[in-house]
């Protein structure tokens, strides 16, 4: 019996060897595949956890950024109102002085300058802090991943304090440039000249074009207004300073800020349009009457024939002075112009995308 089995095995030895090799190879292959699958699943899990942690850190950075913007906006508005204070001129005008024409001319320049300054400064503040906080956030996230602590509290405070340059010297430089351009554009407009809403838009467009065409254009040369000439530091802080400078003067940021300014002037025109509408109502110049409340300049034009109304520039000046007489106030109901501008730029999708891109670059 045993010899028969032995002979059978001997005859089929090759088959047994091949079959054994196949079975053994299959087992090894299966085990290898299982190990690789586990490694892949573990890698996917780690990547998911990493992505989740990164997303949570980014969202936290964004919340911090929004709080910083809202926290500094009142100081920005107060500084503009301090530099371009109209109260002294108004007080003199109330006394009906002999030089009232001269005072009205000063108020004309001041009103247009202040409105323009609010628009440019609001854009600069929001974009700068969006860049700074996300750049810093990227560095801090890398520190948590590597276990290092390159960003100390002192470095963090020193970096974030750079914005103070804008709130002091930078604002003054910006106002000086805008004042120069406003004077150039408005010199052909007299106080008794009638101005329609479309002409108001043309004035704003001309001011924007003049400012943007200057060698110190705040959109493309933002760092000139925001950052000091240099920082007396070396190492990480100096590196972050140079990286921030490059970001603020990139083409993408310049285009974004130019878009912000255009939208800002549109908000201003919408505010002014309400006063033209009131004038239309007062004169009974209704076009297509409807009980539906207007929510935009376009709807106002549809309901009321605004383009048929023109106000003397002397009547437009108090309107401009009035809508720019208040600083940012998150509790104002309805929101004043300064608040509307900050809110507009704060929730802008393009500004948010900029922040996300900055975080992405500096967190890897």
mmCIF file of N, CA and C in Angstrom, residues 236-356:
data_model
loop_
_atom_site.group_PDB
_atom_site.id
_atom_site.type_symbol
_atom_site.label_atom_id
_atom_site.label_comp_id
_atom_site.label_asym_id
_atom_site.label_seq_id
_atom_site.Cartn_x
_atom_site.Cartn_y
_atom_site.Cartn_z
ATOM 1 N N UNK A 236 12.959 84.473 10.918
ATOM 2 C CA UNK A 236 11.596 84.174 10.476
ATOM 3 C C UNK A 236 10.780 85.435 10.242
ATOM 4 N N UNK A 237 10.855 86.399 11.142
ATOM 5 C CA UNK A 237 10.063 87.610 11.006
ATOM 6 C C UNK A 237 10.441 88.371 9.740
ATOM 7 N N UNK A 238 11.710 88.488 9.453
ATOM 8 C CA UNK A 238 12.159 89.159 8.238
ATOM 9 C C UNK A 238 11.656 88.416 7.002
ATOM 10 N N UNK A 239 11.689 87.095 7.051
ATOM 11 C CA UNK A 239 11.206 86.265 5.943
ATOM 12 C C UNK A 239 9.710 86.474 5.727
ATOM 13 N N UNK A 240 8.951 86.490 6.818
ATOM 14 C CA UNK A 240 7.506 86.701 6.728
ATOM 15 C C UNK A 240 7.190 88.090 6.188
ATOM 16 N N UNK A 241 7.973 89.080 6.585
ATOM 17 C CA UNK A 241 7.789 90.454 6.100
ATOM 18 C C UNK A 241 7.954 90.508 4.581
ATOM 19 N N UNK A 242 9.015 89.893 4.074
ATOM 20 C CA UNK A 242 9.272 89.906 2.635
ATOM 21 C C UNK A 242 8.211 89.117 1.869
ATOM 22 N N UNK A 243 7.761 88.014 2.453
ATOM 23 C CA UNK A 243 6.713 87.216 1.803
ATOM 24 C C UNK A 243 5.399 87.986 1.750
ATOM 25 N N UNK A 244 5.099 88.715 2.811
ATOM 26 C CA UNK A 244 3.887 89.543 2.830
ATOM 27 C C UNK A 244 3.972 90.654 1.796
ATOM 28 N N UNK A 245 5.127 91.275 1.695
ATOM 29 C CA UNK A 245 5.342 92.332 0.699
ATOM 30 C C UNK A 245 5.102 91.792 -0.704
ATOM 31 N N UNK A 246 5.649 90.617 -0.997
ATOM 32 C CA UNK A 246 5.463 90.015 -2.324
ATOM 33 C C UNK A 246 3.995 89.720 -2.601
ATOM 34 N N UNK A 247 3.288 89.216 -1.596
ATOM 35 C CA UNK A 247 1.871 88.888 -1.774
ATOM 36 C C UNK A 247 1.047 90.137 -2.034
ATOM 37 N N UNK A 248 1.291 91.194 -1.262
ATOM 38 C CA UNK A 248 0.489 92.415 -1.376
ATOM 39 C C UNK A 248 0.725 93.153 -2.694
ATOM 40 N N UNK A 249 1.870 92.932 -3.311
ATOM 41 C CA UNK A 249 2.158 93.616 -4.566
ATOM 42 C C UNK A 249 2.093 92.671 -5.764
ATOM 43 N N UNK A 250 1.422 91.537 -5.587
ATOM 44 C CA UNK A 250 1.234 90.606 -6.692
ATOM 45 C C UNK A 250 0.128 91.111 -7.620
ATOM 46 N N UNK A 251 0.124 90.636 -8.843
ATOM 47 C CA UNK A 251 -0.886 91.044 -9.825
ATOM 48 C C UNK A 251 -2.287 90.624 -9.379
ATOM 49 N N UNK A 252 -2.392 89.435 -8.777
ATOM 50 C CA UNK A 252 -3.702 88.942 -8.338
ATOM 51 C C UNK A 252 -4.320 89.865 -7.298
ATOM 52 N N UNK A 253 -3.507 90.324 -6.363
ATOM 53 C CA UNK A 253 -4.011 91.226 -5.323
ATOM 54 C C UNK A 253 -4.372 92.583 -5.914
ATOM 55 N N UNK A 254 -3.583 93.075 -6.847
ATOM 56 C CA UNK A 254 -3.863 94.365 -7.485
ATOM 57 C C UNK A 254 -5.207 94.324 -8.224
ATOM 58 N N UNK A 255 -5.451 93.240 -8.948
ATOM 59 C CA UNK A 255 -6.716 93.086 -9.679
ATOM 60 C C UNK A 255 -7.880 92.988 -8.703
ATOM 61 N N UNK A 256 -7.690 92.220 -7.635
ATOM 62 C CA UNK A 256 -8.740 92.064 -6.632
ATOM 63 C C UNK A 256 -9.088 93.402 -5.990
ATOM 64 N N UNK A 257 -8.087 94.172 -5.625
ATOM 65 C CA UNK A 257 -8.325 95.464 -4.972
ATOM 66 C C UNK A 257 -8.989 96.455 -5.924
ATOM 67 N N UNK A 258 -8.599 96.430 -7.169
ATOM 68 C CA UNK A 258 -9.235 97.301 -8.159
ATOM 69 C C UNK A 258 -10.718 96.961 -8.287
ATOM 70 N N UNK A 259 -11.021 95.670 -8.261
ATOM 71 C CA UNK A 259 -12.410 95.224 -8.300
ATOM 72 C C UNK A 259 -13.160 95.662 -7.052
ATOM 73 N N UNK A 260 -12.504 95.567 -5.906
ATOM 74 C CA UNK A 260 -13.105 96.019 -4.648
ATOM 75 C C UNK A 260 -13.483 97.493 -4.710
ATOM 76 N N UNK A 261 -12.560 98.308 -5.228
ATOM 77 C CA UNK A 261 -12.789 99.751 -5.305
ATOM 78 C C UNK A 261 -13.976 100.063 -6.212
ATOM 79 N N UNK A 262 -14.056 99.374 -7.334
ATOM 80 C CA UNK A 262 -15.185 99.584 -8.254
ATOM 81 C C UNK A 262 -16.504 99.245 -7.573
ATOM 82 N N UNK A 263 -16.521 98.138 -6.845
ATOM 83 C CA UNK A 263 -17.734 97.751 -6.123
ATOM 84 C C UNK A 263 -18.036 98.738 -5.002
ATOM 85 N N UNK A 264 -16.991 99.263 -4.390
ATOM 86 C CA UNK A 264 -17.185 100.253 -3.333
ATOM 87 C C UNK A 264 -17.846 101.522 -3.841
ATOM 88 N N UNK A 265 -17.402 101.990 -4.993
ATOM 89 C CA UNK A 265 -18.023 103.179 -5.581
ATOM 90 C C UNK A 265 -19.475 102.901 -5.980
ATOM 91 N N UNK A 266 -19.764 101.668 -6.393
ATOM 92 C CA UNK A 266 -21.150 101.306 -6.721
ATOM 93 C C UNK A 266 -22.039 101.392 -5.492
ATOM 94 N N UNK A 267 -21.502 100.935 -4.346
ATOM 95 C CA UNK A 267 -22.247 101.045 -3.085
ATOM 96 C C UNK A 267 -22.498 102.514 -2.747
ATOM 97 N N UNK A 268 -21.481 103.348 -2.978
ATOM 98 C CA UNK A 268 -21.627 104.778 -2.695
ATOM 99 C C UNK A 268 -22.696 105.407 -3.583
ATOM 100 N N UNK A 269 -22.692 105.038 -4.862
ATOM 101 C CA UNK A 269 -23.692 105.576 -5.791
ATOM 102 C C UNK A 269 -25.093 105.136 -5.372
ATOM 103 N N UNK A 270 -25.224 103.885 -4.924
ATOM 104 C CA UNK A 270 -26.523 103.409 -4.439
ATOM 105 C C UNK A 270 -27.022 104.262 -3.275
ATOM 106 N N UNK A 271 -26.107 104.612 -2.372
ATOM 107 C CA UNK A 271 -26.486 105.447 -1.225
ATOM 108 C C UNK A 271 -26.928 106.824 -1.671
ATOM 109 N N UNK A 272 -26.196 107.391 -2.624
ATOM 110 C CA UNK A 272 -26.527 108.723 -3.136
ATOM 111 C C UNK A 272 -27.838 108.692 -3.908
ATOM 112 N N UNK A 273 -28.090 107.583 -4.605
ATOM 113 C CA UNK A 273 -29.311 107.464 -5.422
ATOM 114 C C UNK A 273 -30.572 107.616 -4.587
ATOM 115 N N UNK A 274 -30.498 107.200 -3.322
ATOM 116 C CA UNK A 274 -31.667 107.331 -2.446
ATOM 117 C C UNK A 274 -32.079 108.793 -2.296
ATOM 118 N N UNK A 275 -31.100 109.698 -2.245
ATOM 119 C CA UNK A 275 -31.403 111.123 -2.094
ATOM 120 C C UNK A 275 -31.987 111.694 -3.400
ATOM 121 N N UNK A 276 -31.510 111.191 -4.529
ATOM 122 C CA UNK A 276 -32.093 111.602 -5.808
ATOM 123 C C UNK A 276 -33.533 111.111 -5.906
ATOM 124 N N UNK A 277 -33.783 109.915 -5.390
ATOM 125 C CA UNK A 277 -35.133 109.367 -5.397
ATOM 126 C C UNK A 277 -36.070 110.227 -4.561
ATOM 127 N N UNK A 278 -35.585 110.662 -3.398
ATOM 128 C CA UNK A 278 -36.396 111.528 -2.541
ATOM 129 C C UNK A 278 -36.740 112.830 -3.258
ATOM 130 N N UNK A 279 -35.775 113.327 -4.040
ATOM 131 C CA UNK A 279 -36.024 114.553 -4.798
ATOM 132 C C UNK A 279 -37.077 114.311 -5.879
ATOM 133 N N UNK A 280 -37.024 113.122 -6.503
ATOM 134 C CA UNK A 280 -38.013 112.772 -7.525
ATOM 135 C C UNK A 280 -39.396 112.696 -6.901
ATOM 136 N N UNK A 281 -39.479 112.031 -5.745
ATOM 137 C CA UNK A 281 -40.769 111.919 -5.050
ATOM 138 C C UNK A 281 -41.327 113.291 -4.710
ATOM 139 N N UNK A 282 -40.440 114.140 -4.212
ATOM 140 C CA UNK A 282 -40.882 115.477 -3.792
ATOM 141 C C UNK A 282 -41.435 116.289 -4.948
ATOM 142 N N UNK A 283 -40.904 116.016 -6.150
ATOM 143 C CA UNK A 283 -41.345 116.764 -7.325
ATOM 144 C C UNK A 283 -42.384 116.016 -8.149
ATOM 145 N N UNK A 284 -42.799 114.841 -7.643
ATOM 146 C CA UNK A 284 -43.845 114.078 -8.324
ATOM 147 C C UNK A 284 -43.449 113.546 -9.672
ATOM 148 N N UNK A 285 -42.163 113.301 -9.890
ATOM 149 C CA UNK A 285 -41.701 112.831 -11.201
ATOM 150 C C UNK A 285 -41.627 111.316 -11.240
ATOM 151 N N UNK A 286 -42.745 110.667 -10.923
ATOM 152 C CA UNK A 286 -42.771 109.202 -10.928
ATOM 153 C C UNK A 286 -42.797 108.686 -12.349
ATOM 154 N N UNK A 287 -42.096 107.583 -12.578
ATOM 155 C CA UNK A 287 -42.076 106.979 -13.912
ATOM 156 C C UNK A 287 -43.064 105.825 -13.946
ATOM 157 N N UNK A 288 -42.712 104.681 -13.394
ATOM 158 C CA UNK A 288 -43.581 103.514 -13.355
ATOM 159 C C UNK A 288 -43.870 103.178 -11.902
ATOM 160 N N UNK A 289 -44.932 103.711 -11.379
ATOM 161 C CA UNK A 289 -45.199 103.579 -9.949
ATOM 162 C C UNK A 289 -45.505 102.127 -9.572
ATOM 163 N N UNK A 290 -44.959 101.704 -8.458
ATOM 164 C CA UNK A 290 -45.220 100.371 -7.921
ATOM 165 C C UNK A 290 -45.090 100.438 -6.414
ATOM 166 N N UNK A 291 -45.814 99.579 -5.728
ATOM 167 C CA UNK A 291 -45.732 99.536 -4.268
ATOM 168 C C UNK A 291 -44.554 98.709 -3.786
ATOM 169 N N UNK A 292 -43.905 98.001 -4.713
ATOM 170 C CA UNK A 292 -42.753 97.167 -4.332
ATOM 171 C C UNK A 292 -41.586 98.058 -3.938
ATOM 172 N N UNK A 293 -40.994 97.849 -2.751
ATOM 173 C CA UNK A 293 -39.853 98.679 -2.335
ATOM 174 C C UNK A 293 -38.620 98.407 -3.182
ATOM 175 N N UNK A 294 -37.882 99.456 -3.510
ATOM 176 C CA UNK A 294 -36.665 99.308 -4.308
ATOM 177 C C UNK A 294 -35.521 98.853 -3.415
ATOM 178 N N UNK A 295 -34.698 97.956 -3.945
ATOM 179 C CA UNK A 295 -33.571 97.441 -3.164
ATOM 180 C C UNK A 295 -32.230 97.710 -3.815
ATOM 181 N N UNK A 296 -32.215 98.326 -4.961
ATOM 182 C CA UNK A 296 -30.953 98.616 -5.636
ATOM 183 C C UNK A 296 -31.117 99.838 -6.510
ATOM 184 N N UNK A 297 -29.952 100.366 -6.972
ATOM 185 C CA UNK A 297 -29.998 101.540 -7.849
ATOM 186 C C UNK A 297 -30.746 101.228 -9.142
ATOM 187 N N UNK A 298 -30.587 100.004 -9.639
ATOM 188 C CA UNK A 298 -31.262 99.621 -10.873
ATOM 189 C C UNK A 298 -32.767 99.657 -10.690
ATOM 190 N N UNK A 299 -33.271 99.107 -9.573
ATOM 191 C CA UNK A 299 -34.702 99.117 -9.312
ATOM 192 C C UNK A 299 -35.211 100.523 -9.071
ATOM 193 N N UNK A 300 -34.379 101.347 -8.428
ATOM 194 C CA UNK A 300 -34.774 102.744 -8.223
ATOM 195 C C UNK A 300 -34.945 103.444 -9.558
ATOM 196 N N UNK A 301 -34.062 103.157 -10.499
ATOM 197 C CA UNK A 301 -34.161 103.761 -11.829
ATOM 198 C C UNK A 301 -35.411 103.302 -12.559
ATOM 199 N N UNK A 302 -35.815 102.029 -12.304
ATOM 200 C CA UNK A 302 -37.004 101.501 -12.953
ATOM 201 C C UNK A 302 -38.272 102.129 -12.391
ATOM 202 N N UNK A 303 -38.258 102.365 -11.071
ATOM 203 C CA UNK A 303 -39.455 102.906 -10.424
ATOM 204 C C UNK A 303 -39.552 104.417 -10.593
ATOM 205 N N UNK A 304 -38.414 105.087 -10.409
ATOM 206 C CA UNK A 304 -38.385 106.533 -10.509
ATOM 207 C C UNK A 304 -37.445 106.957 -11.632
ATOM 208 N N UNK A 305 -37.798 107.971 -12.313
ATOM 209 C CA UNK A 305 -36.963 108.462 -13.417
ATOM 210 C C UNK A 305 -35.840 109.319 -12.838
ATOM 211 N N UNK A 306 -34.892 108.649 -12.188
ATOM 212 C CA UNK A 306 -33.820 109.352 -11.493
ATOM 213 C C UNK A 306 -32.964 110.166 -12.459
ATOM 214 N N UNK A 307 -32.752 109.630 -13.637
ATOM 215 C CA UNK A 307 -31.867 110.296 -14.592
ATOM 216 C C UNK A 307 -32.416 111.647 -15.054
ATOM 217 N N UNK A 308 -33.684 111.893 -14.746
ATOM 218 C CA UNK A 308 -34.262 113.189 -15.129
ATOM 219 C C UNK A 308 -33.967 114.259 -14.087
ATOM 220 N N UNK A 309 -33.368 113.844 -12.979
ATOM 221 C CA UNK A 309 -33.124 114.773 -11.867
ATOM 222 C C UNK A 309 -31.656 115.159 -11.814
ATOM 223 N N UNK A 310 -31.431 116.424 -11.586
ATOM 224 C CA UNK A 310 -30.060 116.918 -11.386
ATOM 225 C C UNK A 310 -30.072 117.862 -10.190
ATOM 226 N N UNK A 311 -29.086 117.712 -9.334
ATOM 227 C CA UNK A 311 -28.958 118.564 -8.156
ATOM 228 C C UNK A 311 -27.765 119.488 -8.329
ATOM 229 N N UNK A 312 -27.894 120.696 -7.803
ATOM 230 C CA UNK A 312 -26.737 121.571 -7.782
ATOM 231 C C UNK A 312 -25.641 120.913 -6.940
ATOM 232 N N UNK A 313 -24.415 121.069 -7.368
ATOM 233 C CA UNK A 313 -23.302 120.464 -6.649
ATOM 234 C C UNK A 313 -23.302 120.905 -5.190
ATOM 235 N N UNK A 314 -23.728 122.136 -4.937
ATOM 236 C CA UNK A 314 -23.784 122.647 -3.563
ATOM 237 C C UNK A 314 -24.774 121.850 -2.718
ATOM 238 N N UNK A 315 -25.788 121.236 -3.346
ATOM 239 C CA UNK A 315 -26.730 120.400 -2.611
ATOM 240 C C UNK A 315 -26.233 118.958 -2.483
ATOM 241 N N UNK A 316 -25.377 118.549 -3.420
ATOM 242 C CA UNK A 316 -24.829 117.204 -3.376
ATOM 243 C C UNK A 316 -23.755 117.069 -2.297
ATOM 244 N N UNK A 317 -23.033 118.141 -2.060
ATOM 245 C CA UNK A 317 -21.926 118.107 -1.094
ATOM 246 C C UNK A 317 -22.391 117.695 0.306
ATOM 247 N N UNK A 318 -23.486 118.284 0.841
ATOM 248 C CA UNK A 318 -23.946 117.841 2.177
ATOM 249 C C UNK A 318 -24.341 116.365 2.206
ATOM 250 N N UNK A 319 -24.821 115.850 1.075
ATOM 251 C CA UNK A 319 -25.178 114.434 0.996
ATOM 252 C C UNK A 319 -23.927 113.573 1.156
ATOM 253 N N UNK A 320 -22.888 113.917 0.403
ATOM 254 C CA UNK A 320 -21.625 113.184 0.493
ATOM 255 C C UNK A 320 -21.023 113.308 1.888
ATOM 256 N N UNK A 321 -21.081 114.515 2.415
ATOM 257 C CA UNK A 321 -20.527 114.741 3.752
ATOM 258 C C UNK A 321 -21.291 113.937 4.794
ATOM 259 N N UNK A 322 -22.606 113.834 4.614
ATOM 260 C CA UNK A 322 -23.442 113.114 5.579
ATOM 261 C C UNK A 322 -23.200 111.613 5.573
ATOM 262 N N UNK A 323 -23.114 111.004 4.384
ATOM 263 C CA UNK A 323 -22.964 109.540 4.330
ATOM 264 C C UNK A 323 -21.557 109.078 4.718
ATOM 265 N N UNK A 324 -20.628 110.021 4.807
ATOM 266 C CA UNK A 324 -19.259 109.659 5.220
ATOM 267 C C UNK A 324 -18.902 110.234 6.587
ATOM 268 N N UNK A 325 -19.908 110.682 7.332
ATOM 269 C CA UNK A 325 -19.640 111.349 8.617
ATOM 270 C C UNK A 325 -19.556 110.378 9.791
ATOM 271 N N UNK A 326 -19.836 109.095 9.531
ATOM 272 C CA UNK A 326 -19.827 108.103 10.598
ATOM 273 C C UNK A 326 -18.762 107.040 10.330
ATOM 274 N N UNK A 327 -18.134 106.577 11.406
ATOM 275 C CA UNK A 327 -17.141 105.511 11.302
ATOM 276 C C UNK A 327 -17.843 104.157 11.279
ATOM 277 N N UNK A 328 -17.074 103.102 11.157
ATOM 278 C CA UNK A 328 -17.627 101.743 11.154
ATOM 279 C C UNK A 328 -18.340 101.463 12.470
ATOM 280 N N UNK A 329 -19.543 100.901 12.349
ATOM 281 C CA UNK A 329 -20.324 100.559 13.536
ATOM 282 C C UNK A 329 -21.181 99.345 13.195
ATOM 283 N N UNK A 330 -20.803 98.188 13.732
ATOM 284 C CA UNK A 330 -21.506 96.945 13.401
ATOM 285 C C UNK A 330 -22.952 96.951 13.896
ATOM 286 N N UNK A 331 -23.278 97.880 14.796
ATOM 287 C CA UNK A 331 -24.640 97.938 15.346
ATOM 288 C C UNK A 331 -25.533 98.956 14.650
ATOM 289 N N UNK A 332 -24.998 99.673 13.669
ATOM 290 C CA UNK A 332 -25.802 100.702 12.996
ATOM 291 C C UNK A 332 -26.913 100.065 12.175
ATOM 292 N N UNK A 333 -28.113 100.573 12.308
ATOM 293 C CA UNK A 333 -29.282 100.077 11.595
ATOM 294 C C UNK A 333 -30.016 101.237 10.915
ATOM 295 N N UNK A 334 -30.068 101.310 9.593
ATOM 296 C CA UNK A 334 -29.343 100.451 8.649
ATOM 297 C C UNK A 334 -27.850 100.762 8.687
ATOM 298 N N UNK A 335 -27.018 99.893 8.137
ATOM 299 C CA UNK A 335 -25.569 100.129 8.189
ATOM 300 C C UNK A 335 -25.178 101.384 7.421
ATOM 301 N N UNK A 336 -24.278 102.179 7.994
ATOM 302 C CA UNK A 336 -23.802 103.363 7.291
ATOM 303 C C UNK A 336 -22.820 102.940 6.200
ATOM 304 N N UNK A 337 -22.318 103.900 5.434
ATOM 305 C CA UNK A 337 -21.457 103.584 4.297
ATOM 306 C C UNK A 337 -20.181 102.874 4.731
ATOM 307 N N UNK A 338 -19.534 103.375 5.796
ATOM 308 C CA UNK A 338 -18.291 102.762 6.265
ATOM 309 C C UNK A 338 -18.510 101.308 6.651
ATOM 310 N N UNK A 339 -19.625 101.018 7.305
ATOM 311 C CA UNK A 339 -19.944 99.649 7.707
ATOM 312 C C UNK A 339 -20.258 98.781 6.502
ATOM 313 N N UNK A 340 -21.002 99.340 5.552
ATOM 314 C CA UNK A 340 -21.364 98.590 4.343
ATOM 315 C C UNK A 340 -20.130 98.202 3.538
ATOM 316 N N UNK A 341 -19.154 99.098 3.468
ATOM 317 C CA UNK A 341 -17.936 98.827 2.694
ATOM 318 C C UNK A 341 -17.143 97.687 3.319
ATOM 319 N N UNK A 342 -16.920 97.751 4.631
ATOM 320 C CA UNK A 342 -16.174 96.695 5.311
ATOM 321 C C UNK A 342 -16.897 95.360 5.150
ATOM 322 N N UNK A 343 -18.204 95.367 5.328
ATOM 323 C CA UNK A 343 -18.992 94.143 5.194
ATOM 324 C C UNK A 343 -18.907 93.583 3.787
ATOM 325 N N UNK A 344 -18.994 94.461 2.798
ATOM 326 C CA UNK A 344 -18.916 94.054 1.391
ATOM 327 C C UNK A 344 -17.616 93.319 1.101
ATOM 328 N N UNK A 345 -16.502 93.888 1.552
ATOM 329 C CA UNK A 345 -15.198 93.275 1.276
ATOM 330 C C UNK A 345 -14.960 92.048 2.159
ATOM 331 N N UNK A 346 -15.521 92.062 3.350
ATOM 332 C CA UNK A 346 -15.320 90.959 4.293
ATOM 333 C C UNK A 346 -15.942 89.661 3.768
ATOM 334 N N UNK A 347 -17.117 89.762 3.154
ATOM 335 C CA UNK A 347 -17.831 88.565 2.687
ATOM 336 C C UNK A 347 -17.554 88.255 1.216
ATOM 337 N N UNK A 348 -16.710 89.047 0.581
ATOM 338 C CA UNK A 348 -16.402 88.831 -0.838
ATOM 339 C C UNK A 348 -15.795 87.450 -1.064
ATOM 340 N N UNK A 349 -16.356 86.703 -2.008
ATOM 341 C CA UNK A 349 -15.833 85.373 -2.328
ATOM 342 C C UNK A 349 -14.397 85.449 -2.837
ATOM 343 N N UNK A 350 -14.098 86.480 -3.618
ATOM 344 C CA UNK A 350 -12.753 86.612 -4.176
ATOM 345 C C UNK A 350 -11.725 86.879 -3.079
ATOM 346 N N UNK A 351 -12.112 87.666 -2.091
ATOM 347 C CA UNK A 351 -11.213 87.924 -0.966
ATOM 348 C C UNK A 351 -11.014 86.656 -0.143
ATOM 349 N N UNK A 352 -12.079 85.885 0.039
ATOM 350 C CA UNK A 352 -11.980 84.627 0.780
ATOM 351 C C UNK A 352 -11.071 83.638 0.046
ATOM 352 N N UNK A 353 -11.199 83.585 -1.276
ATOM 353 C CA UNK A 353 -10.351 82.686 -2.076
ATOM 354 C C UNK A 353 -8.888 83.092 -1.952
ATOM 355 N N UNK A 354 -8.638 84.391 -1.933
ATOM 356 C CA UNK A 354 -7.266 84.874 -1.735
ATOM 357 C C UNK A 354 -6.708 84.344 -0.420
ATOM 358 N N UNK A 355 -7.487 84.460 0.648
ATOM 359 C CA UNK A 355 -7.047 83.981 1.956
ATOM 360 C C UNK A 355 -6.770 82.488 1.937
ATOM 361 N N UNK A 356 -7.646 81.727 1.297
ATOM 362 C CA UNK A 356 -7.471 80.276 1.225
ATOM 363 C C UNK A 356 -6.203 79.920 0.455
#
